[in-house]
CSV table of C-alpha atoms in Angstrom, one decimal:
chain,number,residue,atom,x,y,z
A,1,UNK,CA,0.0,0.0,0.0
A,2,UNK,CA,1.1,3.6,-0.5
A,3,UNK,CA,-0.6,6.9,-0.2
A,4,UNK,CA,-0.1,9.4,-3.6
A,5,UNK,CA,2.5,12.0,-1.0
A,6,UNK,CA,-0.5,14.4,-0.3
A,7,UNK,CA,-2.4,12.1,1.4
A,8,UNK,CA,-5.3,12.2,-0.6
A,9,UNK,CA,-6.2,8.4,-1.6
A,10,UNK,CA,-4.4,5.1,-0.9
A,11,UNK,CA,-3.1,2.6,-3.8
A,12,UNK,CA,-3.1,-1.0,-3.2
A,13,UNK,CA,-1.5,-3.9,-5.9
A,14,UNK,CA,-4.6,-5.9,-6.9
A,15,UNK,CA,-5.3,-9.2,-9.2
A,16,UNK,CA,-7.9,-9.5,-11.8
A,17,UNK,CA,-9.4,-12.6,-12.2
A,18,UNK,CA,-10.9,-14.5,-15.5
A,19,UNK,CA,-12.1,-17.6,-17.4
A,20,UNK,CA,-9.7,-20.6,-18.2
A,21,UNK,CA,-6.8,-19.0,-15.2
A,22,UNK,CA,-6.5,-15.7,-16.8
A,23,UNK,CA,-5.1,-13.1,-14.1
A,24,UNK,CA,-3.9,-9.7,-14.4
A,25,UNK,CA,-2.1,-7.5,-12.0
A,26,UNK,CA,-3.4,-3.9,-11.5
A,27,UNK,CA,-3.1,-1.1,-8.9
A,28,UNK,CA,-6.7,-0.7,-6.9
A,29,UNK,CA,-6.8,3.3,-5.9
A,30,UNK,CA,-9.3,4.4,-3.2
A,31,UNK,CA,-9.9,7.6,-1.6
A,32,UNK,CA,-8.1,8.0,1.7
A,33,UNK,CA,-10.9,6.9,4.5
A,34,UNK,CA,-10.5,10.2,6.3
A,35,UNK,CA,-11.5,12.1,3.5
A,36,UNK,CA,-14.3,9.5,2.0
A,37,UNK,CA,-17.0,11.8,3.6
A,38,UNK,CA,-16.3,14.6,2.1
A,39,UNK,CA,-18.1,15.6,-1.0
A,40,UNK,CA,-14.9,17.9,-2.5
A,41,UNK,CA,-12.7,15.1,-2.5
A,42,UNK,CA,-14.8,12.3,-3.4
A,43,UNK,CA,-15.8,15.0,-6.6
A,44,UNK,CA,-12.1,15.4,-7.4
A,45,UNK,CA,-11.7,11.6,-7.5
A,46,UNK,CA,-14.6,10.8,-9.8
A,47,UNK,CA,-13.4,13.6,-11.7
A,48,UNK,CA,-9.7,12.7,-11.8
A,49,UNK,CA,-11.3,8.9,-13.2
A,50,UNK,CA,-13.3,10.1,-15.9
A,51,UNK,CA,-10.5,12.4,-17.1
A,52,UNK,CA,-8.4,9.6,-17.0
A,53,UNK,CA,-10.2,6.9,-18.5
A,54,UNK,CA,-10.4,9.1,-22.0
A,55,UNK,CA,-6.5,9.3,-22.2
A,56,UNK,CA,-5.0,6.8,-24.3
A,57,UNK,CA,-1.4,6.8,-24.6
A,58,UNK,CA,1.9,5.1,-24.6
A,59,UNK,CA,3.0,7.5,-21.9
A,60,UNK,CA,0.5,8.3,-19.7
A,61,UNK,CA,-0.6,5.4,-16.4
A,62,UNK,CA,-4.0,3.4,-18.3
A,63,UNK,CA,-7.2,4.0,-16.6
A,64,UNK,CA,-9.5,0.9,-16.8
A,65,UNK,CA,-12.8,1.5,-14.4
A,66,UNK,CA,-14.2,3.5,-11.9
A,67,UNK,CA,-16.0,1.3,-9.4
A,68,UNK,CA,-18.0,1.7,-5.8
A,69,UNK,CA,-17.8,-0.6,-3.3
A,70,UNK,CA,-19.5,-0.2,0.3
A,71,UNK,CA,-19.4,3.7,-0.4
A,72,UNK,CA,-16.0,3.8,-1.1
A,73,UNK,CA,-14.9,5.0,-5.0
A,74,UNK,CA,-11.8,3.0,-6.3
A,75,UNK,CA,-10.2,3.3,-9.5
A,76,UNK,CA,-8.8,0.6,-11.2
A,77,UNK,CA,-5.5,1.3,-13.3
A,78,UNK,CA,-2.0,-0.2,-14.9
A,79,UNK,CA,0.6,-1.2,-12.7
A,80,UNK,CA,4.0,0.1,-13.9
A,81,UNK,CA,7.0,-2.1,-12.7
A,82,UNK,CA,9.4,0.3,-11.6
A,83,UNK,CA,9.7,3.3,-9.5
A,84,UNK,CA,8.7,7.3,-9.3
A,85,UNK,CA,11.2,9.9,-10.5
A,86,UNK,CA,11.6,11.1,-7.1
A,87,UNK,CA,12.7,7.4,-5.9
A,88,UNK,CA,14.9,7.1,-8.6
A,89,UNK,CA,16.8,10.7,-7.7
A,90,UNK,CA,16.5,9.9,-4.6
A,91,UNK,CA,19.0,6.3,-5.4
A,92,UNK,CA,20.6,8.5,-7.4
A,93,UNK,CA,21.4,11.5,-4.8
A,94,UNK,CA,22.4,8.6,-2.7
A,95,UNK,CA,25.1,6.7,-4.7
A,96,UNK,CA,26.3,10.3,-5.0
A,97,UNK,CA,25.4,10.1,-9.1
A,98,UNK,CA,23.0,12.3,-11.7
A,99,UNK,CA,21.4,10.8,-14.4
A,100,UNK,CA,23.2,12.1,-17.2
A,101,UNK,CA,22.4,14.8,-20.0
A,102,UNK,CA,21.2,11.9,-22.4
A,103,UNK,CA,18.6,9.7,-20.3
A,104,UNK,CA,17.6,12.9,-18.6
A,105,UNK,CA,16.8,14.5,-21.8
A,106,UNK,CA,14.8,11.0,-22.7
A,107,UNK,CA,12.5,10.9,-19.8
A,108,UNK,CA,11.7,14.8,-20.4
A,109,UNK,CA,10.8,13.6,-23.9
A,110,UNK,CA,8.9,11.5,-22.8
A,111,UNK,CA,6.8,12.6,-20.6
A,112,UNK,CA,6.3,15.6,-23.3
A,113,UNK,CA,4.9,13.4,-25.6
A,114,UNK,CA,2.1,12.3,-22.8
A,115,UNK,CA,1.3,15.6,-22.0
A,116,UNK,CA,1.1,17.0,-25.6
A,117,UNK,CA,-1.5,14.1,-25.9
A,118,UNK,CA,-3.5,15.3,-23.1
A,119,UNK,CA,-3.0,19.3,-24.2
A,120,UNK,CA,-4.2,18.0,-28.0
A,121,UNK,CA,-7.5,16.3,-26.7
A,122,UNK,CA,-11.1,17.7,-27.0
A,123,UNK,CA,-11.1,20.0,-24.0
A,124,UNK,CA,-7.4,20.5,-23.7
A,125,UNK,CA,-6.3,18.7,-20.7
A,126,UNK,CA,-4.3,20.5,-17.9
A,127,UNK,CA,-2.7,17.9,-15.6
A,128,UNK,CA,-1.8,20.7,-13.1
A,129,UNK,CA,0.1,18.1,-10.5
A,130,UNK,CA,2.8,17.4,-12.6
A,131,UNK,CA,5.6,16.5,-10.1
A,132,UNK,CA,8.2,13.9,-9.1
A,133,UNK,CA,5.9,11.6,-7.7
A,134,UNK,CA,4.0,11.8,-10.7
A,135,UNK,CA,6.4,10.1,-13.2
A,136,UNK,CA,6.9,6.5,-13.1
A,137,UNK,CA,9.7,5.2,-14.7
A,138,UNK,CA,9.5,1.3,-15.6
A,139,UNK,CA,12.0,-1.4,-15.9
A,140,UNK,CA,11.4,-1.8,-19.5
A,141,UNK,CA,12.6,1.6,-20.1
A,142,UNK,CA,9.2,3.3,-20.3
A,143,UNK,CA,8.4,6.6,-18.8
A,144,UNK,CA,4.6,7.5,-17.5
A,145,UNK,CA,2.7,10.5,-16.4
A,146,UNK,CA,0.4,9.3,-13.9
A,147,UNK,CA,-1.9,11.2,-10.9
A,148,UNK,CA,-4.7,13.5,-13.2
A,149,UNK,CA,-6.6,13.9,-10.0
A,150,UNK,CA,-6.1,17.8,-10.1
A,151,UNK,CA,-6.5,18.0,-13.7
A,152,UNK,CA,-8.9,20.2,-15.7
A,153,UNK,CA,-9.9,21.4,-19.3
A,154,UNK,CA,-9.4,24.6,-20.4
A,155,UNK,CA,-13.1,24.6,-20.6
A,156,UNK,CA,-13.5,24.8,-16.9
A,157,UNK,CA,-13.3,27.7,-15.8
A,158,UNK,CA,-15.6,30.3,-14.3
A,159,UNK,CA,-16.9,33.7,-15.2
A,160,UNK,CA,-13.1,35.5,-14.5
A,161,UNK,CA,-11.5,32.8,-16.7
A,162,UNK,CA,-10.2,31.2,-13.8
A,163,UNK,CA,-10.1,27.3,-13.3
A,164,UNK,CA,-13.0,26.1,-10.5
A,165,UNK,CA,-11.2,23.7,-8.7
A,166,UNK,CA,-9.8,25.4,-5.7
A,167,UNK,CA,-8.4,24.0,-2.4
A,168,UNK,CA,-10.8,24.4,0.4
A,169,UNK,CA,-8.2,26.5,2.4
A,170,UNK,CA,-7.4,28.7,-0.6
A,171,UNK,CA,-3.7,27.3,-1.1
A,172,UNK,CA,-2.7,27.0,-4.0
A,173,UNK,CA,-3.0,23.3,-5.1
A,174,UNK,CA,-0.8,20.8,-6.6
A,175,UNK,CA,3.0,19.6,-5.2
A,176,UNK,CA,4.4,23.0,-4.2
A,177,UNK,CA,8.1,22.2,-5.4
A,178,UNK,CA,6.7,22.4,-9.2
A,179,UNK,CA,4.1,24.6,-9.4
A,180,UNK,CA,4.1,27.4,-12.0
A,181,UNK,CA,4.0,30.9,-11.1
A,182,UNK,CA,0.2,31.1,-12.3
A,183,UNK,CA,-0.5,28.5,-9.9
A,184,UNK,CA,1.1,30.1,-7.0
A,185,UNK,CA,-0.8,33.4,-7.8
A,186,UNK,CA,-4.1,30.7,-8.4
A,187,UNK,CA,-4.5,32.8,-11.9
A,188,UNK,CA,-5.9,31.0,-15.0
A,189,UNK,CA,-4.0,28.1,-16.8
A,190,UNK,CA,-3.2,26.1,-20.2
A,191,UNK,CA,-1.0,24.1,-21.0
A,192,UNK,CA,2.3,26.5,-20.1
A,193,UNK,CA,1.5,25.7,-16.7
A,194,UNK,CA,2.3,22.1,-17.2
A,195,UNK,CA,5.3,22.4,-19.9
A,196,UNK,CA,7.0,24.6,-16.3
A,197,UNK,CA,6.6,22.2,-14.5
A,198,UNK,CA,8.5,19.7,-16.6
A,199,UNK,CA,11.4,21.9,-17.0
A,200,UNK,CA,11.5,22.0,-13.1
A,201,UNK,CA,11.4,18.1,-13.0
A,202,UNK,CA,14.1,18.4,-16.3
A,203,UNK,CA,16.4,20.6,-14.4
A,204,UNK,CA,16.3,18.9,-11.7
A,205,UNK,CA,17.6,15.7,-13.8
A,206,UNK,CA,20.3,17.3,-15.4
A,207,UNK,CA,21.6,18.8,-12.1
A,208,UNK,CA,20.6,16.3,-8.9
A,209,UNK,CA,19.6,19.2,-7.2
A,210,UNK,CA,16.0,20.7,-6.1
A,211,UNK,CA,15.0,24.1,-8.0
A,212,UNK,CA,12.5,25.4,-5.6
A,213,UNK,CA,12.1,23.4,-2.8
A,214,UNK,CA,12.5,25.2,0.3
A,215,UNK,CA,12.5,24.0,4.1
A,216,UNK,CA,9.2,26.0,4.7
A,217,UNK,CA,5.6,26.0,2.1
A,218,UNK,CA,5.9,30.3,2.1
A,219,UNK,CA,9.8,29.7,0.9
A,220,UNK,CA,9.0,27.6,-2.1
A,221,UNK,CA,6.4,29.3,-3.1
A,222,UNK,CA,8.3,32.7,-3.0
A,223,UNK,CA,11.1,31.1,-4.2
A,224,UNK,CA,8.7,29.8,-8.0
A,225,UNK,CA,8.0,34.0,-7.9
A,226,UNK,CA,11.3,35.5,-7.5
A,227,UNK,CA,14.4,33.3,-7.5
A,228,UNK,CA,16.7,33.2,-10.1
A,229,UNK,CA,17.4,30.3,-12.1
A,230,UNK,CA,20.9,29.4,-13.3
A,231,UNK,CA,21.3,27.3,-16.5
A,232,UNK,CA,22.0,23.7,-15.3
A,233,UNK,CA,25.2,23.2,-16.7
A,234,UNK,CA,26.3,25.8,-13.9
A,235,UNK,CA,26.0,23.1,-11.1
A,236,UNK,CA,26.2,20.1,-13.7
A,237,UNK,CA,29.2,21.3,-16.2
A,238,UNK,CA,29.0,18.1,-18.6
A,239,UNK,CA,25.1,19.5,-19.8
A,240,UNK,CA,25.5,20.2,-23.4
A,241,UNK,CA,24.4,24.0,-24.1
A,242,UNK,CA,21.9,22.9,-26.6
A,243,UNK,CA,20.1,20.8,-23.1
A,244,UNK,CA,20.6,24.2,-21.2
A,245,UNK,CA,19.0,26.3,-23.7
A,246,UNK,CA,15.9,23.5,-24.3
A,247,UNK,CA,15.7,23.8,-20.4
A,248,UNK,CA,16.0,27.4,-19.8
């Protein structure tokens, strides 16, 4: 079992079962049990299924139902064999290694492509929580967006052209280490909002290091406004200025 990093639902390995021994391993998501009673969150999990279910693509996590049990939503999706981007920086911060310029620039590439797809459907989909815990990175090589649970369409937005879906405290939502500025300042967004974040999860690949992150919410936040941001071949010299410039 393992909760999403926000707390919001839980994720358990499952098995599908079928005729003549057919089986089928998938990950069974369910909305955290302290949260099941609210209507907001139980909204932004149906929401985050049907989104989800209508994206078809080599590089974004498969959605395959939406079910209700006892009360309680779960969504039933692909299990990738391998580990998030933030694990895998993590083993690498830890064997005191960075990725290097030309898998880094792969897994960007990747996860471009998914995105594009999503940006290119009817509705234009924002994933909005694009973050390190959001990329899963397979043992066969493949790379996958995962997590539209704060996503949205263009389309849904209200009378100032902002999008609806808000956090109850008025925070800004999404993982606060990748956020775009728009986010921070809860403005309108398209699909700029995502391609920041993904140069904040590139640079960080190139470089090892955390763009943004701060030890306090206020400082990371600030720090998305206001702070300046050095090409990485500055802290990673063997970045080719051709990556820097794609980056910057």
């Amino acid at each position: 079992v393992r909760d999403n990093g926000a707390g919001f639902d839980m994720a358990y390995i499952g098995k599908l079962f079928g005729p003549g021994g057919f089986e089928k391993q998938l990950v069974i998501k369910q909305i955290h049990p302290d949260l099941a009673e609210h209507q907001h969150f139980v909204d932004m999990f149906v929401a985050e299924a049907k989104t989800a279910v209508s994206l078809t693509h080599a590089n974004i996590v498969a959605v395959y139902e939406l079910g209700l049990v006892d009360s309680t939503y779960f969504i039933a999706m692909e299990l990738v064999d391998g580990v998030t981007r933030a694990e895998l920086l993590a083993a690498a911060r830890k064997a005191r290694r960075t990725l290097g310029p030309a898998l880094s620039g792969h897994v960007c590439a990747e996860i471009l492509k998914g995105l594009d797809y999503a940006h290119r459907r009817p509705g234009k989909v924002v994933h909005r929580d694009l973050s390190s815990r959001n990329v899963m990175l397979s043992r066969a090589g493949e790379v996958k967006v995962l997590d539209f649970g704060l996503a949205a369409t263009v389309d849904s937005v209200d009378e100032r052209g902002t999008l609806v879906a808000r956090a109850e405290t008025g925070r800004p939502i999404g993982s606060f280490p990748y956020l775009s500025p728009e986010q921070v300042e809860r403005k309108s967004l398209d699909a700029r909002s995502d391609l920041f974040s993904c140069g904040i999860l590139f640079w960080e690949l190139l470089t090892g290091a955390s763009l943004f992150r701060r030890d306090h919410d206020y400082d990371t936040l600030a720090a998305i406004l206001s702070a300046p941001i050095v090409a990485p071949s500055t802290i990673a010299p063997a970045v080719p200025a051709a990556l820097d410039e794609i980056c910057m």
